[in-house]
């Protein structure tokens, strides 16, 4: 990995997690080496696309020799920053907030949910898989005192921007937003909007005959 992140296009960045996923699966199945042609066939990309993508990071592997799956996976793991450990809070402990807290898969990648926050007195004091649900009024001090890096926003959309602003003021640097609204944030804060409905509408569009 040699080039700055600012050289990497949005499209390349969006493909990196997919490479990581495919390579992780290949490594688990015992595949040791893969050519860009084979990888392209598995992933539905062209071989030249793959080579171009990897060249953004200085290129991996040798011409005619293919890629060492474990090494390539390891490099992409680093590029994705997955060697870092992140503590997360979840804002809104309803259906989605609880589902995120219940899912153990993120922990395996180093994303550890430390607390949920809600306004509903019936939820406050409960816990999900041992992760406590606190009153939203405790959010700022918790984020500051526990050096929280990432917040997942699972509130109704009307409350999402306000929650984001409070979190950012408290030091959060990454917002993983599930509410159906685009969060605005200063440049030093990274926002990933996960709009499941956009994806569903795209599915509907692609299925529709008109
Ligand atoms: P929900 O109604 O089950 O949960 C929302 C929770 O947020 C409630 O517990 C509520 O008390 C809490 N809340 C309200 N205002 C708050 C505030 N100011 N601070 C902290 N907590 C607050 O809703 P659900 O289904 O969990 O959805 C959450 C968000 O995710 C919504 O914006 C929804 O549109 C979006 N979403 C949910 C999906 C799902 O599968 N449940 C799918 C796609 C999007």
Short mmCIF file of C-alpha atoms and ligand atoms in Angstrom, two decimals:
data_model
loop_
_atom_site.label_atom_id
_atom_site.label_comp_id
_atom_site.label_asym_id
_atom_site.label_seq_id
_atom_site.Cartn_x
_atom_site.Cartn_y
_atom_site.Cartn_z
CA UNK A 1 0.00 0.00 0.00
CA UNK A 2 1.72 3.18 -1.06
CA UNK A 3 -0.65 5.85 -2.27
CA UNK A 4 -2.67 8.41 -0.36
CA UNK A 5 -6.38 7.77 0.25
CA UNK A 6 -7.21 11.00 -1.57
CA UNK A 7 -5.93 9.41 -4.82
CA UNK A 8 -8.47 6.61 -4.51
CA UNK A 9 -11.79 7.15 -6.23
CA UNK A 10 -15.09 6.56 -4.51
CA UNK A 11 -15.76 3.64 -6.91
CA UNK A 12 -12.47 1.90 -6.01
CA UNK A 13 -13.08 2.50 -2.31
CA UNK A 14 -16.54 0.94 -2.60
CA UNK A 15 -15.06 -2.19 -4.22
CA UNK A 16 -12.41 -2.79 -1.54
CA UNK A 17 -14.80 -4.36 1.02
CA UNK A 18 -16.03 -6.72 -1.71
CA UNK A 19 -12.45 -7.83 -2.50
CA UNK A 20 -11.91 -8.36 1.20
CA UNK A 21 -15.06 -10.47 1.49
CA UNK A 22 -14.21 -12.66 -1.49
CA UNK A 23 -10.59 -13.13 -0.42
CA UNK A 24 -11.63 -13.99 3.15
CA UNK A 25 -13.98 -16.67 1.79
CA UNK A 26 -11.26 -18.02 -0.53
CA UNK A 27 -8.75 -18.13 2.30
CA UNK A 28 -11.25 -20.02 4.47
CA UNK A 29 -11.77 -22.54 1.67
CA UNK A 30 -8.03 -23.12 1.40
CA UNK A 31 -7.39 -21.27 -1.89
CA UNK A 32 -3.75 -20.15 -1.83
CA UNK A 33 -3.30 -18.35 -5.12
CA UNK A 34 -5.63 -16.57 -7.51
CA UNK A 35 -5.07 -14.84 -10.85
CA UNK A 36 -6.81 -11.57 -11.66
CA UNK A 37 -8.75 -13.53 -14.32
CA UNK A 38 -10.09 -16.05 -11.76
CA UNK A 39 -10.85 -13.29 -9.26
CA UNK A 40 -12.65 -11.32 -11.96
CA UNK A 41 -14.79 -14.35 -12.85
CA UNK A 42 -15.74 -14.93 -9.22
CA UNK A 43 -16.52 -11.28 -8.57
CA UNK A 44 -18.17 -10.30 -11.85
CA UNK A 45 -15.52 -7.64 -12.64
CA UNK A 46 -13.00 -7.51 -15.48
CA UNK A 47 -9.40 -8.60 -14.85
CA UNK A 48 -8.13 -5.21 -15.99
CA UNK A 49 -10.47 -3.47 -13.56
CA UNK A 50 -9.02 -5.52 -10.73
CA UNK A 51 -5.44 -4.72 -11.79
CA UNK A 52 -6.30 -1.02 -12.05
CA UNK A 53 -7.94 -1.05 -8.62
CA UNK A 54 -4.92 -2.68 -7.01
CA UNK A 55 -2.56 -0.30 -8.82
CA UNK A 56 -4.19 2.54 -6.84
CA UNK A 57 -2.41 1.02 -3.84
CA UNK A 58 0.86 0.31 -5.60
CA UNK A 59 -0.27 -3.06 -7.01
CA UNK A 60 -0.02 -6.46 -5.38
CA UNK A 61 1.26 -9.72 -6.81
CA UNK A 62 3.43 -10.44 -9.82
CA UNK A 63 2.61 -10.58 -13.52
CA UNK A 64 1.74 -14.12 -14.61
CA UNK A 65 2.04 -15.44 -11.08
CA UNK A 66 -1.27 -14.35 -9.63
CA UNK A 67 -1.97 -13.13 -6.13
CA UNK A 68 -1.22 -14.88 -2.88
CA UNK A 69 -4.71 -14.94 -1.34
CA UNK A 70 -3.64 -14.58 2.31
CA UNK A 71 -1.19 -11.79 1.57
CA UNK A 72 -3.66 -9.91 -0.57
CA UNK A 73 -6.38 -10.32 2.05
CA UNK A 74 -3.96 -9.04 4.68
CA UNK A 75 -3.06 -5.98 2.58
CA UNK A 76 -6.71 -5.12 1.99
CA UNK A 77 -7.42 -5.68 5.69
CA UNK A 78 -4.83 -2.95 6.38
CA UNK A 79 -6.16 -0.66 3.65
CA UNK A 80 -9.65 -0.95 5.13
CA UNK A 81 -8.24 -0.04 8.55
CA UNK A 82 -9.56 -3.27 10.04
CA UNK A 83 -6.43 -3.62 12.17
CA UNK A 84 -7.87 -0.77 14.26
CA UNK A 85 -10.26 -1.51 17.11
CA UNK A 86 -13.30 0.73 17.32
CA UNK A 87 -15.75 1.24 20.16
CA UNK A 88 -19.28 1.99 19.01
CA UNK A 89 -22.42 3.43 20.55
CA UNK A 90 -25.87 2.85 19.11
CA UNK A 91 -28.38 5.69 19.28
CA UNK A 92 -31.98 4.45 19.26
CA UNK A 93 -32.54 1.06 20.88
CA UNK A 94 -35.58 0.05 18.83
CA UNK A 95 -35.82 -2.79 16.31
CA UNK A 96 -32.74 -1.92 14.32
CA UNK A 97 -30.59 -0.69 17.20
CA UNK A 98 -31.26 -3.92 19.09
CA UNK A 99 -30.58 -6.02 15.99
CA UNK A 100 -27.18 -4.35 15.55
CA UNK A 101 -26.37 -4.87 19.22
CA UNK A 102 -27.40 -8.52 18.98
CA UNK A 103 -25.19 -9.25 15.97
CA UNK A 104 -21.80 -10.66 16.99
CA UNK A 105 -20.20 -10.46 13.53
CA UNK A 106 -19.02 -6.84 13.86
CA UNK A 107 -17.10 -7.67 17.02
CA UNK A 108 -15.03 -10.21 15.11
CA UNK A 109 -13.87 -7.35 12.87
CA UNK A 110 -12.95 -5.19 15.88
CA UNK A 111 -16.11 -3.06 16.17
CA UNK A 112 -17.27 -3.33 19.76
CA UNK A 113 -20.69 -2.00 20.81
CA UNK A 114 -20.32 -0.42 24.25
CA UNK A 115 -23.78 1.06 24.89
CA UNK A 116 -27.15 1.95 23.40
CA UNK A 117 -28.99 5.20 24.12
CA UNK A 118 -32.70 5.89 23.94
CA UNK A 119 -35.38 8.28 25.16
CA UNK A 120 -37.89 5.55 26.01
CA UNK A 121 -38.00 5.00 29.81
CA UNK A 122 -39.16 1.41 29.26
CA UNK A 123 -35.92 0.57 27.45
CA UNK A 124 -33.51 2.52 29.66
CA UNK A 125 -31.89 0.17 32.20
CA UNK A 126 -32.33 -2.91 30.01
CA UNK A 127 -29.44 -4.53 28.19
CA UNK A 128 -28.98 -6.37 24.91
CA UNK A 129 -26.46 -9.22 25.04
CA UNK A 130 -24.96 -7.50 28.08
CA UNK A 131 -24.73 -4.12 26.32
CA UNK A 132 -26.53 -1.53 28.48
CA UNK A 133 -29.24 0.85 27.27
CA UNK A 134 -28.76 4.28 28.84
CA UNK A 135 -30.76 7.49 28.85
CA UNK A 136 -29.94 9.73 25.89
CA UNK A 137 -29.00 12.46 28.38
CA UNK A 138 -25.96 10.38 29.30
CA UNK A 139 -24.78 10.06 25.72
CA UNK A 140 -22.35 12.99 25.53
CA UNK A 141 -20.52 12.22 28.76
CA UNK A 142 -20.33 8.51 27.91
CA UNK A 143 -18.88 9.24 24.47
CA UNK A 144 -16.28 11.62 25.92
CA UNK A 145 -15.31 9.45 28.90
CA UNK A 146 -15.05 6.24 26.91
CA UNK A 147 -13.27 7.63 23.86
CA UNK A 148 -15.99 6.42 21.50
CA UNK A 149 -15.06 6.68 17.82
CA UNK A 150 -18.17 5.56 15.96
CA UNK A 151 -21.91 6.02 16.50
CA UNK A 152 -24.64 4.06 14.73
CA UNK A 153 -27.78 6.18 14.40
CA UNK A 154 -30.98 4.14 14.58
CA UNK A 155 -33.44 6.84 15.65
CA UNK A 156 -36.48 8.03 13.69
CA UNK A 157 -35.23 10.18 10.82
CA UNK A 158 -36.50 13.42 12.40
CA UNK A 159 -34.07 12.95 15.29
CA UNK A 160 -31.03 11.76 13.37
CA UNK A 161 -29.34 15.07 12.50
CA UNK A 162 -29.66 16.41 16.02
CA UNK A 163 -28.23 13.20 17.46
CA UNK A 164 -25.35 13.38 14.98
CA UNK A 165 -24.50 16.95 15.95
CA UNK A 166 -24.44 16.08 19.64
CA UNK A 167 -22.24 13.07 18.95
CA UNK A 168 -19.83 15.08 16.81
CA UNK A 169 -19.53 17.76 19.50
CA UNK A 170 -18.63 14.95 21.92
CA UNK A 171 -15.80 13.68 19.73
CA UNK A 172 -17.29 10.98 17.48
CA UNK A 173 -15.40 10.79 14.16
CA UNK A 174 -17.55 8.30 12.28
CA UNK A 175 -21.32 8.15 11.88
CA UNK A 176 -22.96 4.99 10.62
CA UNK A 177 -26.41 6.32 9.81
CA UNK A 178 -29.38 4.03 9.26
CA UNK A 179 -32.11 6.68 9.45
CA UNK A 180 -33.67 7.58 6.10
CA UNK A 181 -32.11 11.02 5.91
CA UNK A 182 -28.68 12.18 4.73
CA UNK A 183 -26.71 13.43 7.72
CA UNK A 184 -24.56 16.50 7.19
CA UNK A 185 -21.32 16.74 9.11
CA UNK A 186 -18.04 18.69 9.06
CA UNK A 187 -15.23 17.38 6.84
CA UNK A 188 -13.30 15.73 9.62
CA UNK A 189 -16.25 13.44 10.38
CA UNK A 190 -16.93 10.48 8.10
CA UNK A 191 -20.59 9.65 7.49
CA UNK A 192 -21.73 6.37 5.98
CA UNK A 193 -25.42 6.41 5.18
CA UNK A 194 -26.96 2.95 5.00
CA UNK A 195 -30.25 3.50 3.25
CA UNK A 196 -31.82 0.06 3.00
CA UNK A 197 -34.87 1.54 1.30
CA UNK A 198 -32.71 3.01 -1.51
CA UNK A 199 -31.43 -0.47 -2.19
CA UNK A 200 -34.96 -1.88 -2.15
CA UNK A 201 -36.18 0.85 -4.54
CA UNK A 202 -33.28 0.01 -6.86
CA UNK A 203 -34.33 -3.63 -6.81
CA UNK A 204 -37.89 -2.60 -7.64
CA UNK A 205 -36.67 -0.30 -10.45
CA UNK A 206 -34.57 -3.06 -11.99
CA UNK A 207 -37.48 -5.51 -11.81
CA UNK A 208 -40.03 -3.13 -13.21
CA UNK A 209 -41.01 -3.48 -16.90
CA UNK A 210 -41.96 0.15 -17.58
P1 LIG B 1 -37.99 1.87 16.20
O1 LIG B 1 -39.15 2.79 16.30
O2 LIG B 1 -38.15 0.43 16.54
O3 LIG B 1 -36.78 2.43 17.08
C1 LIG B 1 -36.43 3.79 17.16
C2 LIG B 1 -35.93 4.04 18.57
O4 LIG B 1 -35.39 5.35 18.64
C3 LIG B 1 -37.04 3.96 19.63
O5 LIG B 1 -36.67 3.06 20.65
C4 LIG B 1 -37.17 5.39 20.13
O6 LIG B 1 -37.53 5.46 21.48
C5 LIG B 1 -35.77 5.90 19.90
N1 LIG B 1 -35.65 7.35 19.82
C6 LIG B 1 -36.53 8.26 19.36
N2 LIG B 1 -36.03 9.51 19.43
C7 LIG B 1 -34.78 9.37 19.95
C8 LIG B 1 -33.74 10.29 20.27
N3 LIG B 1 -33.89 11.61 20.07
N4 LIG B 1 -32.60 9.80 20.79
C9 LIG B 1 -32.44 8.48 21.00
N5 LIG B 1 -33.39 7.56 20.72
C10 LIG B 1 -34.53 8.01 20.20
O7 LIG B 1 -37.44 2.04 14.70
P2 LIG B 1 -36.46 1.05 13.90
O8 LIG B 1 -37.25 0.12 13.08
O9 LIG B 1 -35.43 0.52 14.80
O10 LIG B 1 -35.80 2.06 12.87
C11 LIG B 1 -34.82 3.00 13.31
C12 LIG B 1 -34.35 3.83 12.14
O11 LIG B 1 -33.79 3.00 11.16
C13 LIG B 1 -35.49 4.58 11.46
O12 LIG B 1 -35.02 5.84 11.04
C14 LIG B 1 -35.85 3.71 10.30
O13 LIG B 1 -36.40 4.44 9.22
C15 LIG B 1 -34.50 3.12 9.93
N6 LIG B 1 -34.60 1.82 9.31
C16 LIG B 1 -34.98 0.72 10.01
C17 LIG B 1 -35.02 -0.52 9.39
C18 LIG B 1 -35.35 -1.77 10.16
O14 LIG B 1 -35.10 -2.85 9.59
N7 LIG B 1 -35.89 -1.70 11.36
C19 LIG B 1 -34.74 -0.67 7.97
C20 LIG B 1 -34.38 0.53 7.34
C21 LIG B 1 -34.30 1.72 7.99
#
